[in-house]
């Protein structure tokens, strides 16, 4: 399940179709108890090859901060039972699990298993790189003979669908989806490494038209993730007066191409953007209008200034878009946006920042926390303890 609001939530499943079947009818049930003695919603959904036999229902008319259970029936089979929870309206506490970067070949999804075991979470916040697009052995060889399907880099509609389907055979990923609602955003590997509006580092000319590939990746993401199929993926989810969760799209909505060097004369070009004009305006208006005590920003790449002599500069992060980054910092300071927390994926590293942006601020105006990966290689992999210690000093 996913995208929990105070009165609704999305539920999802997929049916494995026998042969060349064109359509399959699926029954769904939604209850207040795990035994389904109190079924409050039910219905039918017809799925088919145009949506890869996935099923997605947006269940409305629910109570805030309430646990529910759901299941599906089709072709004589009954699915595992899912547990979900709507967003709270009045609450003193919210508990989120924050994850990103799950590479099937790099190891097991133990983190998902542990999150699935928790009974006290409101939601799982997935900040991107739910899948990786690379072929077998292209992004670190697996030492446990855990290889992706298809074996080649994914480019076609069938490729992307197969990759998501193969990830979903993992029992720990199945368990965490059954246990908690997800709130997701894509990063780059759901499309191709270092993707932006009209290109990607890992898209070559011989792989066809990038815009077509991007469209395929978006379509399959919406097919396979329990997210509302709106035109824009950036959105706000409100947990009453305690928290507004603001999810940003820092890949496909407005990002211009990354630069390779700080010395590039275009580095400070004001037309270069991470969010794009429309999303940036929405972001500012959402923060200004928020009545919640905490503003938590779902962010794919590091926003805060990071200066590390041993670590280099990451121009795929906000550091590579200095003018827009500074605009946002000035906005936070000028408008006195308080209690803002950036939560960030991507780097496979644990971070804690008092957020400052040179030359705009000399005092922190927010905080930022970066999560380690689910299982993609963290920064210390392949490095000596001395190198890791030097990085930590930065």
Tab-separated table of C-alpha atoms in Angstrom:
chain	number	residue	atom	x	y	z
A	1	UNK	CA	0.000	0.000	0.000
A	2	UNK	CA	1.095	3.600	-0.285
A	3	UNK	CA	0.483	7.341	-0.344
A	4	UNK	CA	-1.523	7.386	2.897
A	5	UNK	CA	-3.694	10.454	3.398
A	6	UNK	CA	-5.972	11.114	6.341
A	7	UNK	CA	-8.993	9.673	4.541
A	8	UNK	CA	-7.575	7.371	1.880
A	9	UNK	CA	-4.756	5.034	0.880
A	10	UNK	CA	-3.637	3.217	-2.281
A	11	UNK	CA	-3.547	-0.614	-2.276
A	12	UNK	CA	-1.680	-2.666	-4.882
A	13	UNK	CA	-1.093	-6.175	-6.137
A	14	UNK	CA	-0.141	-8.043	-9.293
A	15	UNK	CA	-1.591	-11.209	-10.800
A	16	UNK	CA	0.614	-13.620	-12.734
A	17	UNK	CA	-1.372	-14.243	-15.894
A	18	UNK	CA	-1.558	-17.764	-17.353
A	19	UNK	CA	-0.765	-17.966	-21.061
A	20	UNK	CA	-1.801	-15.077	-23.284
A	21	UNK	CA	-4.781	-13.955	-21.231
A	22	UNK	CA	-6.038	-10.513	-22.193
A	23	UNK	CA	-7.841	-9.583	-18.985
A	24	UNK	CA	-8.197	-10.869	-15.428
A	25	UNK	CA	-10.825	-9.950	-12.853
A	26	UNK	CA	-9.569	-9.384	-9.321
A	27	UNK	CA	-11.672	-9.091	-6.156
A	28	UNK	CA	-10.365	-6.869	-3.359
A	29	UNK	CA	-11.407	-6.573	0.273
A	30	UNK	CA	-10.587	-3.882	2.829
A	31	UNK	CA	-11.225	-4.498	6.529
A	32	UNK	CA	-10.628	-3.135	10.013
A	33	UNK	CA	-9.393	-6.527	11.281
A	34	UNK	CA	-6.890	-9.097	10.032
A	35	UNK	CA	-9.519	-11.884	10.058
A	36	UNK	CA	-11.729	-9.888	7.663
A	37	UNK	CA	-14.763	-10.236	9.904
A	38	UNK	CA	-15.371	-6.476	9.515
A	39	UNK	CA	-15.000	-5.791	5.801
A	40	UNK	CA	-15.817	-2.123	5.156
A	41	UNK	CA	-14.928	-1.839	1.454
A	42	UNK	CA	-14.822	-4.340	-1.387
A	43	UNK	CA	-15.004	-4.461	-5.146
A	44	UNK	CA	-13.645	-5.776	-8.423
A	45	UNK	CA	-10.811	-4.580	-10.660
A	46	UNK	CA	-10.111	-5.747	-14.197
A	47	UNK	CA	-6.441	-5.787	-15.130
A	48	UNK	CA	-4.565	-6.791	-18.263
A	49	UNK	CA	-1.333	-6.577	-20.271
A	50	UNK	CA	-1.662	-2.817	-20.809
A	51	UNK	CA	-0.759	-2.355	-17.122
A	52	UNK	CA	1.326	-5.530	-16.733
A	53	UNK	CA	-1.527	-7.197	-14.819
A	54	UNK	CA	-1.058	-4.884	-11.848
A	55	UNK	CA	-3.977	-3.774	-9.665
A	56	UNK	CA	-4.165	-0.409	-7.936
A	57	UNK	CA	-7.104	0.945	-5.955
A	58	UNK	CA	-7.366	4.301	-4.167
A	59	UNK	CA	-9.554	3.496	-1.163
A	60	UNK	CA	-11.387	6.568	0.188
A	61	UNK	CA	-13.746	7.390	3.039
A	62	UNK	CA	-11.374	6.166	5.747
A	63	UNK	CA	-10.623	7.399	9.256
A	64	UNK	CA	-7.336	9.191	10.028
A	65	UNK	CA	-4.538	7.472	11.939
A	66	UNK	CA	-6.223	4.072	11.609
A	67	UNK	CA	-4.818	0.638	10.759
A	68	UNK	CA	-6.562	-1.363	8.069
A	69	UNK	CA	-6.078	-4.724	6.348
A	70	UNK	CA	-6.559	-5.707	2.713
A	71	UNK	CA	-6.323	-8.712	0.419
A	72	UNK	CA	-7.006	-9.734	-3.170
A	73	UNK	CA	-8.577	-12.816	-4.781
A	74	UNK	CA	-8.205	-14.007	-8.370
A	75	UNK	CA	-7.909	-17.211	-10.399
A	76	UNK	CA	-8.802	-19.278	-7.346
A	77	UNK	CA	-5.993	-17.808	-5.237
A	78	UNK	CA	-5.952	-15.397	-2.294
A	79	UNK	CA	-3.067	-12.987	-1.774
A	80	UNK	CA	-1.126	-12.518	1.416
A	81	UNK	CA	-2.764	-10.038	3.791
A	82	UNK	CA	-1.539	-6.468	3.724
A	83	UNK	CA	-1.583	-4.047	6.663
A	84	UNK	CA	-1.755	-0.301	6.144
A	85	UNK	CA	-2.384	2.892	8.079
A	86	UNK	CA	-3.867	6.255	7.149
A	87	UNK	CA	-2.101	9.511	8.001
A	88	UNK	CA	-2.850	10.874	11.445
A	89	UNK	CA	-4.780	14.106	11.913
A	90	UNK	CA	-4.061	14.719	15.596
A	91	UNK	CA	-0.923	13.096	16.965
A	92	UNK	CA	2.046	13.747	19.203
A	93	UNK	CA	4.328	11.283	17.460
A	94	UNK	CA	5.110	10.019	13.969
A	95	UNK	CA	7.475	7.147	13.229
A	96	UNK	CA	8.894	6.734	9.733
A	97	UNK	CA	11.398	4.255	8.363
A	98	UNK	CA	13.589	6.032	5.802
A	99	UNK	CA	15.303	3.996	3.095
A	100	UNK	CA	16.920	4.306	-0.326
A	101	UNK	CA	19.235	2.474	-2.711
A	102	UNK	CA	18.440	-1.237	-2.913
A	103	UNK	CA	20.652	-3.156	-5.336
A	104	UNK	CA	19.454	-6.734	-5.743
A	105	UNK	CA	22.889	-8.042	-6.732
A	106	UNK	CA	24.852	-6.420	-3.917
A	107	UNK	CA	23.341	-8.451	-1.092
A	108	UNK	CA	20.222	-9.379	0.804
A	109	UNK	CA	17.401	-7.018	1.765
A	110	UNK	CA	17.822	-7.560	5.511
A	111	UNK	CA	16.937	-3.922	6.221
A	112	UNK	CA	13.519	-4.446	4.638
A	113	UNK	CA	13.031	-7.557	6.780
A	114	UNK	CA	13.750	-5.668	10.004
A	115	UNK	CA	11.444	-2.807	9.028
A	116	UNK	CA	8.691	-5.317	8.234
A	117	UNK	CA	8.978	-6.665	11.785
A	118	UNK	CA	8.186	-3.282	13.314
A	119	UNK	CA	4.606	-2.800	14.489
A	120	UNK	CA	4.808	0.892	15.432
A	121	UNK	CA	5.582	2.629	12.118
A	122	UNK	CA	3.322	5.081	10.351
A	123	UNK	CA	4.961	4.607	6.940
A	124	UNK	CA	8.112	3.734	5.029
A	125	UNK	CA	9.636	6.678	3.192
A	126	UNK	CA	11.581	5.473	0.127
A	127	UNK	CA	13.807	8.202	-1.291
A	128	UNK	CA	14.739	6.532	-4.555
A	129	UNK	CA	16.837	3.915	-6.330
A	130	UNK	CA	14.193	1.301	-5.604
A	131	UNK	CA	15.750	-0.652	-8.480
A	132	UNK	CA	18.968	-0.315	-10.490
A	133	UNK	CA	19.009	-0.364	-14.259
A	134	UNK	CA	22.390	-2.046	-14.762
A	135	UNK	CA	22.910	-5.499	-16.202
A	136	UNK	CA	24.360	-8.431	-14.312
A	137	UNK	CA	27.823	-7.731	-12.823
A	138	UNK	CA	27.826	-4.147	-14.136
A	139	UNK	CA	27.484	-2.534	-10.698
A	140	UNK	CA	29.616	-4.656	-8.395
A	141	UNK	CA	29.717	-8.387	-8.866
A	142	UNK	CA	27.569	-10.340	-6.439
A	143	UNK	CA	29.459	-12.630	-4.078
A	144	UNK	CA	26.294	-14.578	-3.287
A	145	UNK	CA	25.198	-15.481	-6.830
A	146	UNK	CA	22.208	-13.164	-6.589
A	147	UNK	CA	21.772	-11.871	-10.121
A	148	UNK	CA	19.145	-9.643	-11.687
A	149	UNK	CA	16.728	-10.367	-14.496
A	150	UNK	CA	16.954	-9.538	-17.279
A	151	UNK	CA	20.718	-9.998	-17.357
A	152	UNK	CA	21.302	-6.974	-19.612
A	153	UNK	CA	20.791	-3.283	-18.842
A	154	UNK	CA	17.092	-2.483	-18.944
A	155	UNK	CA	15.897	-0.264	-21.794
A	156	UNK	CA	12.600	-1.604	-23.179
A	157	UNK	CA	9.140	-1.794	-21.634
A	158	UNK	CA	9.528	-5.536	-21.119
A	159	UNK	CA	12.965	-4.988	-19.535
A	160	UNK	CA	11.743	-2.538	-16.896
A	161	UNK	CA	8.715	-4.671	-16.076
A	162	UNK	CA	10.863	-7.771	-15.707
A	163	UNK	CA	13.316	-5.977	-13.407
A	164	UNK	CA	10.570	-4.781	-11.049
A	165	UNK	CA	8.966	-8.227	-11.101
A	166	UNK	CA	12.280	-9.865	-10.260
A	167	UNK	CA	12.920	-7.491	-7.358
A	168	UNK	CA	9.450	-8.302	-6.047
A	169	UNK	CA	10.280	-12.012	-5.813
A	170	UNK	CA	12.425	-11.097	-2.797
A	171	UNK	CA	10.559	-12.258	0.351
A	172	UNK	CA	11.854	-9.379	2.507
A	173	UNK	CA	10.684	-6.764	0.012
A	174	UNK	CA	7.309	-8.505	-0.152
A	175	UNK	CA	7.115	-8.521	3.643
A	176	UNK	CA	7.860	-4.830	4.119
A	177	UNK	CA	5.290	-3.846	1.501
A	178	UNK	CA	2.707	-6.041	3.230
A	179	UNK	CA	3.492	-4.551	6.641
A	180	UNK	CA	3.526	-0.787	6.040
A	181	UNK	CA	2.354	1.852	3.548
A	182	UNK	CA	5.145	3.273	1.364
A	183	UNK	CA	5.646	6.900	0.359
A	184	UNK	CA	8.010	6.852	-2.607
A	185	UNK	CA	9.900	9.106	-4.968
A	186	UNK	CA	12.188	8.123	-7.826
A	187	UNK	CA	15.854	9.025	-8.038
A	188	UNK	CA	18.009	8.271	-11.072
A	189	UNK	CA	18.355	4.474	-11.216
A	190	UNK	CA	14.637	3.960	-11.738
A	191	UNK	CA	15.475	5.420	-15.169
A	192	UNK	CA	19.275	5.475	-15.723
A	193	UNK	CA	22.247	6.713	-13.704
A	194	UNK	CA	22.488	10.511	-13.298
A	195	UNK	CA	19.255	11.115	-15.162
A	196	UNK	CA	17.822	14.557	-15.863
A	197	UNK	CA	14.973	15.937	-17.956
A	198	UNK	CA	16.391	15.186	-21.387
A	199	UNK	CA	19.264	12.773	-20.813
A	200	UNK	CA	21.273	10.572	-18.462
A	201	UNK	CA	24.909	9.643	-17.945
A	202	UNK	CA	24.026	5.981	-18.415
A	203	UNK	CA	22.063	6.407	-21.614
A	204	UNK	CA	24.008	5.969	-24.836
A	205	UNK	CA	22.965	6.721	-28.390
A	206	UNK	CA	22.822	3.049	-29.346
A	207	UNK	CA	20.195	2.502	-26.617
A	208	UNK	CA	17.640	4.486	-28.573
A	209	UNK	CA	15.687	7.626	-27.775
A	210	UNK	CA	16.100	8.783	-24.162
A	211	UNK	CA	12.697	10.479	-24.003
A	212	UNK	CA	11.069	7.196	-24.985
A	213	UNK	CA	13.119	5.312	-22.395
A	214	UNK	CA	12.199	7.859	-19.727
A	215	UNK	CA	8.525	7.495	-20.620
A	216	UNK	CA	8.769	3.720	-20.321
A	217	UNK	CA	10.501	3.988	-16.940
A	218	UNK	CA	7.819	6.372	-15.635
A	219	UNK	CA	5.005	4.130	-16.868
A	220	UNK	CA	6.451	1.028	-15.222
A	221	UNK	CA	7.179	2.904	-11.988
A	222	UNK	CA	3.523	3.905	-11.779
A	223	UNK	CA	2.474	0.357	-12.628
A	224	UNK	CA	4.594	-1.280	-9.937
A	225	UNK	CA	4.614	1.210	-7.033
A	226	UNK	CA	1.623	1.994	-4.785
A	227	UNK	CA	1.592	5.667	-5.710
A	228	UNK	CA	-1.245	7.779	-7.120
A	229	UNK	CA	-0.909	8.171	-10.854
A	230	UNK	CA	-0.873	11.951	-10.949
A	231	UNK	CA	0.921	13.949	-13.600
A	232	UNK	CA	3.418	15.222	-11.020
A	233	UNK	CA	5.200	12.979	-8.554
A	234	UNK	CA	6.148	15.809	-6.215
A	235	UNK	CA	3.466	16.159	-3.543
A	236	UNK	CA	2.626	16.924	0.091
A	237	UNK	CA	1.308	14.447	2.637
A	238	UNK	CA	-0.045	16.024	5.808
A	239	UNK	CA	0.085	14.472	9.264
A	240	UNK	CA	-2.109	17.113	10.870
A	241	UNK	CA	-0.573	19.866	12.938
A	242	UNK	CA	2.573	17.859	13.671
A	243	UNK	CA	4.167	17.304	10.246
A	244	UNK	CA	3.889	18.103	6.562
A	245	UNK	CA	5.904	15.703	4.429
A	246	UNK	CA	7.037	17.456	1.239
A	247	UNK	CA	8.254	15.075	-1.470
A	248	UNK	CA	10.435	16.644	-4.174
A	249	UNK	CA	11.186	15.291	-7.668
A	250	UNK	CA	14.831	16.152	-8.321
A	251	UNK	CA	15.258	14.093	-11.499
A	252	UNK	CA	12.539	14.248	-14.112
A	253	UNK	CA	10.555	17.378	-13.354
A	254	UNK	CA	13.028	20.183	-13.937
A	255	UNK	CA	16.656	19.078	-13.597
A	256	UNK	CA	19.066	20.349	-16.227
A	257	UNK	CA	22.196	18.412	-17.173
A	258	UNK	CA	24.924	17.972	-14.578
A	259	UNK	CA	28.312	19.568	-15.175
A	260	UNK	CA	31.629	17.755	-14.991
A	261	UNK	CA	33.706	20.498	-13.427
A	262	UNK	CA	33.539	23.404	-10.994
A	263	UNK	CA	35.498	25.372	-13.584
A	264	UNK	CA	32.798	25.021	-16.227
A	265	UNK	CA	31.727	28.603	-17.160
A	266	UNK	CA	28.086	27.506	-16.908
A	267	UNK	CA	28.441	26.547	-13.233
A	268	UNK	CA	26.743	29.726	-11.954
A	269	UNK	CA	24.305	30.060	-14.832
A	270	UNK	CA	20.942	30.956	-13.194
A	271	UNK	CA	19.044	28.989	-15.833
A	272	UNK	CA	20.478	25.725	-14.494
A	273	UNK	CA	17.976	24.047	-12.187
A	274	UNK	CA	17.325	21.057	-9.964
A	275	UNK	CA	13.571	21.524	-9.483
A	276	UNK	CA	12.418	23.661	-12.391
A	277	UNK	CA	10.446	26.891	-12.035
A	278	UNK	CA	7.025	25.325	-11.477
A	279	UNK	CA	8.143	22.881	-8.798
A	280	UNK	CA	10.294	25.495	-7.062
A	281	UNK	CA	7.294	27.837	-6.814
A	282	UNK	CA	5.147	24.977	-5.502
A	283	UNK	CA	7.833	24.098	-2.932
A	284	UNK	CA	7.982	27.649	-1.612
A	285	UNK	CA	4.201	28.035	-1.476
A	286	UNK	CA	3.838	24.688	0.294
A	287	UNK	CA	6.314	25.694	2.995
A	288	UNK	CA	4.785	29.156	3.382
A	289	UNK	CA	1.272	27.816	3.778
A	290	UNK	CA	2.190	24.960	6.103
A	291	UNK	CA	0.568	25.090	9.541
A	292	UNK	CA	2.435	22.012	10.749
A	293	UNK	CA	5.132	22.245	13.397
A	294	UNK	CA	7.625	20.187	11.373
A	295	UNK	CA	8.319	20.376	7.657
A	296	UNK	CA	10.056	17.186	6.513
A	297	UNK	CA	11.458	17.338	2.981
A	298	UNK	CA	11.856	14.104	1.026
A	299	UNK	CA	15.066	14.851	-0.866
A	300	UNK	CA	17.026	12.610	-3.236
A	301	UNK	CA	20.526	14.170	-3.134
A	302	UNK	CA	22.411	16.106	-0.442
A	303	UNK	CA	21.313	19.718	-0.046
A	304	UNK	CA	23.551	21.000	2.792
A	305	UNK	CA	27.058	22.271	2.155
A	306	UNK	CA	29.558	19.434	2.286
A	307	UNK	CA	33.234	20.311	2.323
A	308	UNK	CA	35.593	17.359	2.581
A	309	UNK	CA	39.169	17.522	1.352
A	310	UNK	CA	39.251	13.754	0.888
A	311	UNK	CA	35.816	13.296	-0.585
A	312	UNK	CA	35.741	15.405	-3.720
A	313	UNK	CA	32.687	17.349	-4.910
A	314	UNK	CA	29.443	15.756	-6.028
A	315	UNK	CA	28.048	17.866	-8.853
A	316	UNK	CA	25.048	15.535	-9.192
A	317	UNK	CA	23.917	16.774	-5.774
A	318	UNK	CA	22.595	20.241	-4.941
A	319	UNK	CA	26.210	21.400	-4.902
A	320	UNK	CA	26.154	21.247	-8.676
A	321	UNK	CA	23.239	23.732	-8.835
A	322	UNK	CA	24.524	26.602	-6.656
A	323	UNK	CA	22.211	29.426	-7.768
A	324	UNK	CA	18.985	27.544	-7.130
A	325	UNK	CA	20.423	26.152	-3.909
A	326	UNK	CA	21.175	29.685	-2.720
A	327	UNK	CA	17.686	30.881	-3.729
A	328	UNK	CA	16.155	28.235	-1.496
A	329	UNK	CA	18.460	29.116	1.397
A	330	UNK	CA	17.521	32.812	1.127
A	331	UNK	CA	13.852	31.849	1.046
A	332	UNK	CA	14.170	29.800	4.253
A	333	UNK	CA	15.955	32.650	6.007
A	334	UNK	CA	13.864	35.550	4.688
A	335	UNK	CA	10.539	33.806	5.329
A	336	UNK	CA	11.699	32.416	8.687
A	337	UNK	CA	10.813	28.825	7.820
A	338	UNK	CA	11.303	26.957	11.094
A	339	UNK	CA	11.640	23.285	12.040
A	340	UNK	CA	12.617	22.116	8.565
A	341	UNK	CA	14.240	18.704	8.230
A	342	UNK	CA	15.725	17.461	4.965
A	343	UNK	CA	15.858	13.650	4.728
A	344	UNK	CA	18.114	12.389	1.975
A	345	UNK	CA	19.130	9.201	0.191
A	346	UNK	CA	21.559	8.523	-2.679
A	347	UNK	CA	24.996	8.531	-1.034
A	348	UNK	CA	24.829	5.167	0.789
A	349	UNK	CA	26.216	7.013	3.797
A	350	UNK	CA	24.913	8.218	7.150
A	351	UNK	CA	24.967	12.012	7.482
A	352	UNK	CA	23.849	14.617	9.990
A	353	UNK	CA	24.086	18.281	8.949
A	354	UNK	CA	23.290	21.621	10.419
A	355	UNK	CA	22.210	23.053	7.101
A	356	UNK	CA	24.150	26.086	5.923
A	357	UNK	CA	24.695	27.353	2.388
A	358	UNK	CA	27.614	29.587	1.464
A	359	UNK	CA	27.608	32.541	0.945
A	360	UNK	CA	23.985	32.982	2.055
A	361	UNK	CA	24.071	31.766	5.643
A	362	UNK	CA	26.576	31.675	8.444
A	363	UNK	CA	24.114	30.056	10.838
A	364	UNK	CA	22.109	26.861	10.280
A	365	UNK	CA	18.537	27.377	9.057
A	366	UNK	CA	17.531	23.681	8.913
A	367	UNK	CA	18.908	20.225	9.576
A	368	UNK	CA	19.510	17.350	7.182
A	369	UNK	CA	19.829	13.634	7.788
A	370	UNK	CA	21.194	11.265	5.141
A	371	UNK	CA	20.403	7.554	5.220
A	372	UNK	CA	22.662	4.650	4.441
A	373	UNK	CA	21.559	2.303	1.673
A	374	UNK	CA	19.321	-0.721	2.011
A	375	UNK	CA	22.217	-2.760	0.650
A	376	UNK	CA	24.040	-0.834	-2.089
A	377	UNK	CA	27.725	-0.395	-1.251
A	378	UNK	CA	28.315	2.238	1.405
A	379	UNK	CA	31.164	4.743	1.204
A	380	UNK	CA	33.584	2.592	3.185
A	381	UNK	CA	33.324	-0.415	0.865
A	382	UNK	CA	36.681	-1.113	-0.752
A	383	UNK	CA	38.482	1.564	1.277
A	384	UNK	CA	40.894	1.288	4.167
A	385	UNK	CA	39.934	2.271	7.700
A	386	UNK	CA	42.387	5.179	7.397
A	387	UNK	CA	40.588	6.493	4.299
A	388	UNK	CA	37.231	6.205	6.040
A	389	UNK	CA	38.534	8.021	9.108
A	390	UNK	CA	39.890	10.832	6.925
A	391	UNK	CA	36.490	11.201	5.263
A	392	UNK	CA	34.767	11.359	8.641
A	393	UNK	CA	36.981	14.288	9.642
A	394	UNK	CA	35.573	16.291	6.736
